[in-house]
Short mmCIF file of C-alpha atoms in Angstrom, two decimals:
data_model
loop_
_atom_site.label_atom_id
_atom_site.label_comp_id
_atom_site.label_asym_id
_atom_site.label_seq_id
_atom_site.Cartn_x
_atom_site.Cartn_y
_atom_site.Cartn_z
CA UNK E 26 13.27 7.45 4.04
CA UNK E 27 15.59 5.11 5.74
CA UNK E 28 16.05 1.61 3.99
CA UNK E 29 16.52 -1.37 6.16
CA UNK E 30 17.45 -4.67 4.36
CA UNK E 31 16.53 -8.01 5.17
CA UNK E 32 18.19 -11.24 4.15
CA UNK E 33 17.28 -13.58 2.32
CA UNK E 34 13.52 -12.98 1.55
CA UNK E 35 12.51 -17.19 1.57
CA UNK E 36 14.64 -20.23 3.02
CA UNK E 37 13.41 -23.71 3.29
CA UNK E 38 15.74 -25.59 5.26
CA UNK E 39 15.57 -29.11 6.88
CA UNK E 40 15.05 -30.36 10.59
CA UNK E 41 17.60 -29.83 13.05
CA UNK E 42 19.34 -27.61 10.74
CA UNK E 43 20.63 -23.80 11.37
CA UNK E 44 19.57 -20.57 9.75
CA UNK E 45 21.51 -17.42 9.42
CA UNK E 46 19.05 -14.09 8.84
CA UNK E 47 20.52 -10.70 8.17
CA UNK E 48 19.03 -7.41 8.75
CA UNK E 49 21.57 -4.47 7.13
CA UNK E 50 20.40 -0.59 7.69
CA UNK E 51 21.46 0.80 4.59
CA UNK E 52 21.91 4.13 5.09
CA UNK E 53 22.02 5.09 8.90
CA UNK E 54 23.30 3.26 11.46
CA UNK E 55 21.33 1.52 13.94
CA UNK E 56 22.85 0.77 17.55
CA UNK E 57 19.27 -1.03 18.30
CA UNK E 58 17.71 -3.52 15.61
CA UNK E 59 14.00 -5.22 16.73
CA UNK E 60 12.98 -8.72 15.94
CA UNK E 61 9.94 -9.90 15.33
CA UNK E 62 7.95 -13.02 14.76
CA UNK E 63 4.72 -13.63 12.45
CA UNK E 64 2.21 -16.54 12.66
CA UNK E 65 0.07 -16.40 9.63
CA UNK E 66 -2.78 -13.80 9.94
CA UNK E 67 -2.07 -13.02 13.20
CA UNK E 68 0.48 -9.91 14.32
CA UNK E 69 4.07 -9.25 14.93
CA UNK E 70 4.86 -10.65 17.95
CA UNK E 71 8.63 -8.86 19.34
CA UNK E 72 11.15 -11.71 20.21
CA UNK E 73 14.47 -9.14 20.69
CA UNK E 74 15.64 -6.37 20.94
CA UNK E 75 19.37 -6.27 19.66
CA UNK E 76 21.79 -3.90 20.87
CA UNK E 77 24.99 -3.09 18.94
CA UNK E 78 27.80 -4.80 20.85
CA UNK E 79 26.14 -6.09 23.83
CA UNK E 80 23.84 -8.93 24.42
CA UNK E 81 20.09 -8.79 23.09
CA UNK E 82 17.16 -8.33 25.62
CA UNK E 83 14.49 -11.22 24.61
CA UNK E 84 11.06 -10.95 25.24
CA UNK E 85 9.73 -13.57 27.75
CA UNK E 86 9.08 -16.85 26.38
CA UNK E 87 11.76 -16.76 23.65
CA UNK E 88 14.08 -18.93 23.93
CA UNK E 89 17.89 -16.97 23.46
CA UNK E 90 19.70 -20.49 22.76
CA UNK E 91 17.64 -21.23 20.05
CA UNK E 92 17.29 -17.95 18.03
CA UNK E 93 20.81 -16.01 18.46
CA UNK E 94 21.33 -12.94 17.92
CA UNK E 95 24.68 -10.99 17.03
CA UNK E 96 24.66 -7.34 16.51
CA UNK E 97 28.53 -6.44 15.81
CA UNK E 98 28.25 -3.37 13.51
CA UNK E 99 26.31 -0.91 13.61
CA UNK E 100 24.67 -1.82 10.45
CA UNK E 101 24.31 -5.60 10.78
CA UNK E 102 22.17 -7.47 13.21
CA UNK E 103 21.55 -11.05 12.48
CA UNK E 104 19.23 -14.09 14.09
CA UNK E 105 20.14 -17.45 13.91
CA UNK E 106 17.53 -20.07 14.45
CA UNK E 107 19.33 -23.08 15.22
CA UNK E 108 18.32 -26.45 15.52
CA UNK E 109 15.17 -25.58 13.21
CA UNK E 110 12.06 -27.10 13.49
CA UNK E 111 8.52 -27.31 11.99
CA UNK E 112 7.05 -25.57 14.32
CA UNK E 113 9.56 -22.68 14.02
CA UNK E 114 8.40 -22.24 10.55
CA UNK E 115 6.88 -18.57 10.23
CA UNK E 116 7.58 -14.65 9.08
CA UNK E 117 10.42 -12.89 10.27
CA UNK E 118 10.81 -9.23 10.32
CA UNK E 119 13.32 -6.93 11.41
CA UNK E 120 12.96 -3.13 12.07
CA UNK E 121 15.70 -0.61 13.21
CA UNK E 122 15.27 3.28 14.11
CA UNK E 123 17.50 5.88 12.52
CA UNK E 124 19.12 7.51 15.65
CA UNK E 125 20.57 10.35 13.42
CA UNK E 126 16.88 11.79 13.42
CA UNK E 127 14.60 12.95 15.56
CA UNK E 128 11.77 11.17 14.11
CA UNK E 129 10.16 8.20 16.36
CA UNK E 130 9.64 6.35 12.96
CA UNK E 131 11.16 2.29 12.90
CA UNK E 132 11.93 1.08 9.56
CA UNK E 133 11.06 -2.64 8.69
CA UNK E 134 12.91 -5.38 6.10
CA UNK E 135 11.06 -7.19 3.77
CA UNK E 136 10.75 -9.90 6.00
CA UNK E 137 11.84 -13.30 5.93
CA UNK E 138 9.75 -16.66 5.19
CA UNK E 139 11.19 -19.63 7.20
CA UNK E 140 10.15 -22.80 6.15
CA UNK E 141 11.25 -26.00 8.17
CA UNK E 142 10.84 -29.27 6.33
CA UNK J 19 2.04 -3.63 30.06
CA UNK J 20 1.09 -1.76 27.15
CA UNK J 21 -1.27 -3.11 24.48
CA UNK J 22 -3.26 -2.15 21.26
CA UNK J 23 -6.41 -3.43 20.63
CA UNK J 24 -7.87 -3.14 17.06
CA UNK J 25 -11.01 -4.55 15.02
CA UNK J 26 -11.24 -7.82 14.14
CA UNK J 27 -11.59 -8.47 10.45
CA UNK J 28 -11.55 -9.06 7.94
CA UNK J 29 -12.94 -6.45 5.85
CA UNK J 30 -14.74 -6.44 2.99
CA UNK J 31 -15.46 -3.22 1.06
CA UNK J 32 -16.33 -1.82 -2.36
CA UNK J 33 -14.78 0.57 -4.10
CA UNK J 34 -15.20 4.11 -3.31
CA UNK J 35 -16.42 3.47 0.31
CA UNK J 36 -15.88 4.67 3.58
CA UNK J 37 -13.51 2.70 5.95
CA UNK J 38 -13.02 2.64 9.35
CA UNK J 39 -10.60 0.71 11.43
CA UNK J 40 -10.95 1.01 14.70
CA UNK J 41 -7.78 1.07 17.42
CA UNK J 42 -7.84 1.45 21.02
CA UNK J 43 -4.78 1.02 23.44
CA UNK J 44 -3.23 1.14 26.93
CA UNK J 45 0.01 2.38 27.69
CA UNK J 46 1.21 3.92 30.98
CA UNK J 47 2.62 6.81 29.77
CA UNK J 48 2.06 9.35 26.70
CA UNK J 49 3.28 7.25 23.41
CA UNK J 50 3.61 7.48 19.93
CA UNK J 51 1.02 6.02 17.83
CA UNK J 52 1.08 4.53 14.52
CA UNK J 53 -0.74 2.42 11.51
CA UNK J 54 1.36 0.57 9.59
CA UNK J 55 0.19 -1.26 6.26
CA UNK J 56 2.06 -4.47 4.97
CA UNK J 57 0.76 -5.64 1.29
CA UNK J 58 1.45 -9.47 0.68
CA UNK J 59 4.65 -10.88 1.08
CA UNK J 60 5.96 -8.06 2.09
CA UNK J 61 7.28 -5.99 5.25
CA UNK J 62 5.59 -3.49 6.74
CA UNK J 63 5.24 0.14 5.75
CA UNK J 64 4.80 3.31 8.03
CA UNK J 65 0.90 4.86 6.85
CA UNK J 66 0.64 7.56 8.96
CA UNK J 67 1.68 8.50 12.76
CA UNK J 68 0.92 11.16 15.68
CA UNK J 69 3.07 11.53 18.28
CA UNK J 70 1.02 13.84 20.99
CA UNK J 71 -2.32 14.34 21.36
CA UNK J 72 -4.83 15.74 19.02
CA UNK J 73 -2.41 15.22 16.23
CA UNK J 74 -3.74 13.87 13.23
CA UNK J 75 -1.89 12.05 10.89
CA UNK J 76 -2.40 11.91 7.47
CA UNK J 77 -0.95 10.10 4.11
CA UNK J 78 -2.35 8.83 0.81
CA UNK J 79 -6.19 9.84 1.99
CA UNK J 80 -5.87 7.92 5.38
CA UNK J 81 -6.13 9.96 8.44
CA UNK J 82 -5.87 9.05 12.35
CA UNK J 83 -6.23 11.34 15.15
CA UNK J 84 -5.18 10.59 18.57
CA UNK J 85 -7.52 10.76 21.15
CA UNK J 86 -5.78 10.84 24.40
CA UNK J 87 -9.55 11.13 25.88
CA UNK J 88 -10.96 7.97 24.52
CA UNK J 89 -7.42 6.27 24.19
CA UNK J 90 -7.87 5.76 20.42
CA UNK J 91 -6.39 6.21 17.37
CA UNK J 92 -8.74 4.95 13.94
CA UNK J 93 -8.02 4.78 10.86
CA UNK J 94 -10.47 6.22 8.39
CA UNK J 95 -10.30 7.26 4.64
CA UNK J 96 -13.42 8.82 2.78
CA UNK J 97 -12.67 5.97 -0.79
CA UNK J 98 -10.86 3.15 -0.97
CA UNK J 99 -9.35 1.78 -3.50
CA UNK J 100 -8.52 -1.49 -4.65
CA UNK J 101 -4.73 -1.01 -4.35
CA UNK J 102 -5.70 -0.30 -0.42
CA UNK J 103 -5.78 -4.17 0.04
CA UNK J 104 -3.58 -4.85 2.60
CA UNK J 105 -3.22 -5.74 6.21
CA UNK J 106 -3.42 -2.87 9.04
CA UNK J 107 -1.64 -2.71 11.66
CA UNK J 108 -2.41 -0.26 14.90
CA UNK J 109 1.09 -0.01 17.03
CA UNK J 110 2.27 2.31 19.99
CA UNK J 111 5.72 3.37 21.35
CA UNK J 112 7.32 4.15 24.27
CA UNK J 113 9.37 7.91 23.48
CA UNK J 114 11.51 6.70 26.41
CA UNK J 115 13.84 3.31 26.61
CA UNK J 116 14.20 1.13 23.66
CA UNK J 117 11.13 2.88 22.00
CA UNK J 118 10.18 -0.94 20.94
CA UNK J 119 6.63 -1.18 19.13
CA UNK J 120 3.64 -2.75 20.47
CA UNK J 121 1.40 -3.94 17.81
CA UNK J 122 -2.62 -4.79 17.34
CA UNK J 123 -3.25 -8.19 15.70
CA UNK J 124 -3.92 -6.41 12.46
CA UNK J 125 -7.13 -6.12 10.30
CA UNK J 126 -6.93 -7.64 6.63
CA UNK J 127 -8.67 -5.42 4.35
CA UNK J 128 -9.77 -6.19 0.99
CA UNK J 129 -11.35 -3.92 -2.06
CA UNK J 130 -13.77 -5.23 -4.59
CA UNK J 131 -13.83 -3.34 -7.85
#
């Protein structure tokens, strides 16, 4: 199947700092890349919706100045969660659909553990 | 809006039992349904799907059928394994629009030799 990678896998970074995530489709391209959020044992909560060359849709209650997102290529979507806090500490996952196939199937990265310190 | 509703767990089984994870869900038009399974640490991983209903999907001994009737979709398999631990996770789709997911809170499922 379809490989979607996620970048990097852990990052610890201090307060008030900014972190970069990338989410690469390896082998399709994918003009619409998901984000989503995970608090520990509880579920993936969608933040965005990123759309290849035009500006993400965020879910309500996300706030789009503080976790940016940049989808210029149509393998590349990345979040940025700037000015990083404790409390934005969590699981990150992205997921992207191979348009090439009929298949209603999303594709999910490894995920990303954020750690604010 | 739409929304999945699955067991609470966790679970706790032996090896070689039955299992059962219930999922219901809401959705205002005719989606796609799904279970996906993410092992520790790591992302999630399509199980099985069903995209109209009465289909039943199947992979590595898990089935689902989707029951447009009773607006469910469980997960069952007839032995589990230990290497089943994992979390579950019940999710819908939209086959119109951005086709984002919509996922239940997830059961955590654990097999004791």
């Amino acid at each position: 199947g379809a490989v979607v990678s996620q970048h990097p896998s852990r990052v610890i970074c201090k307060s008030g700092t900014s972190v970069k995530i990338e989410c690469r489709s390896l082998d399709f391209q994918a003009t619409t890349m998901f984000w989503y959020r995970q608090f520990p044992k509880q579920s993936l909560m969608l933040m965005a919706t990123s759309n290849e060359g035009s500006k993400a849709t965020y879910e309500q209650g996300v706030e789009k100045d503080k976790f940016l997102i940049n989808h210029a290529s149509l393998t590349l979507s990345t979040l940025t969660v700037t000015s990083a806090h404790p409390e934005d500490s969590s699981f990150y996952i992205c997921s992207a659909r191979d348009p090439g196939t009929a298949d209603t199937e999303a594709f999910f990265g490894q995920g990303t553990r954020l750690t604010v310190v | 809006g739409d929304s999945v509703t699955q067991m609470e767990g966790p679970v706790t089984l032996s090896e070689e039992a039955f299992l059962t994870i219930n999922c219901t869900y809401t959705a205002t038009g005719y989606p796609s349904l799904f279970w996906y399974v993410q092992y520790p640490g790591e992302g999630l991983q399509l199980l099985l799907k069903a995209t109209k209903a009465d289909d039943k999907g199947s992979n590595k001994g898990f089935e689902a059928t989707y029951r447009k009737e009773t607006t469910s979709f469980h997960l069952e398999k007839g032995s589990v394994q230990v290497s089943d631990s994992a979390v579950y996770f019940c999710a819908l789709s939209e086959k119109k629009g951005a086709q984002k997911l919509v996922f239940g809170q997830g059961t955590r499922l654990t097999i004791n030799p």
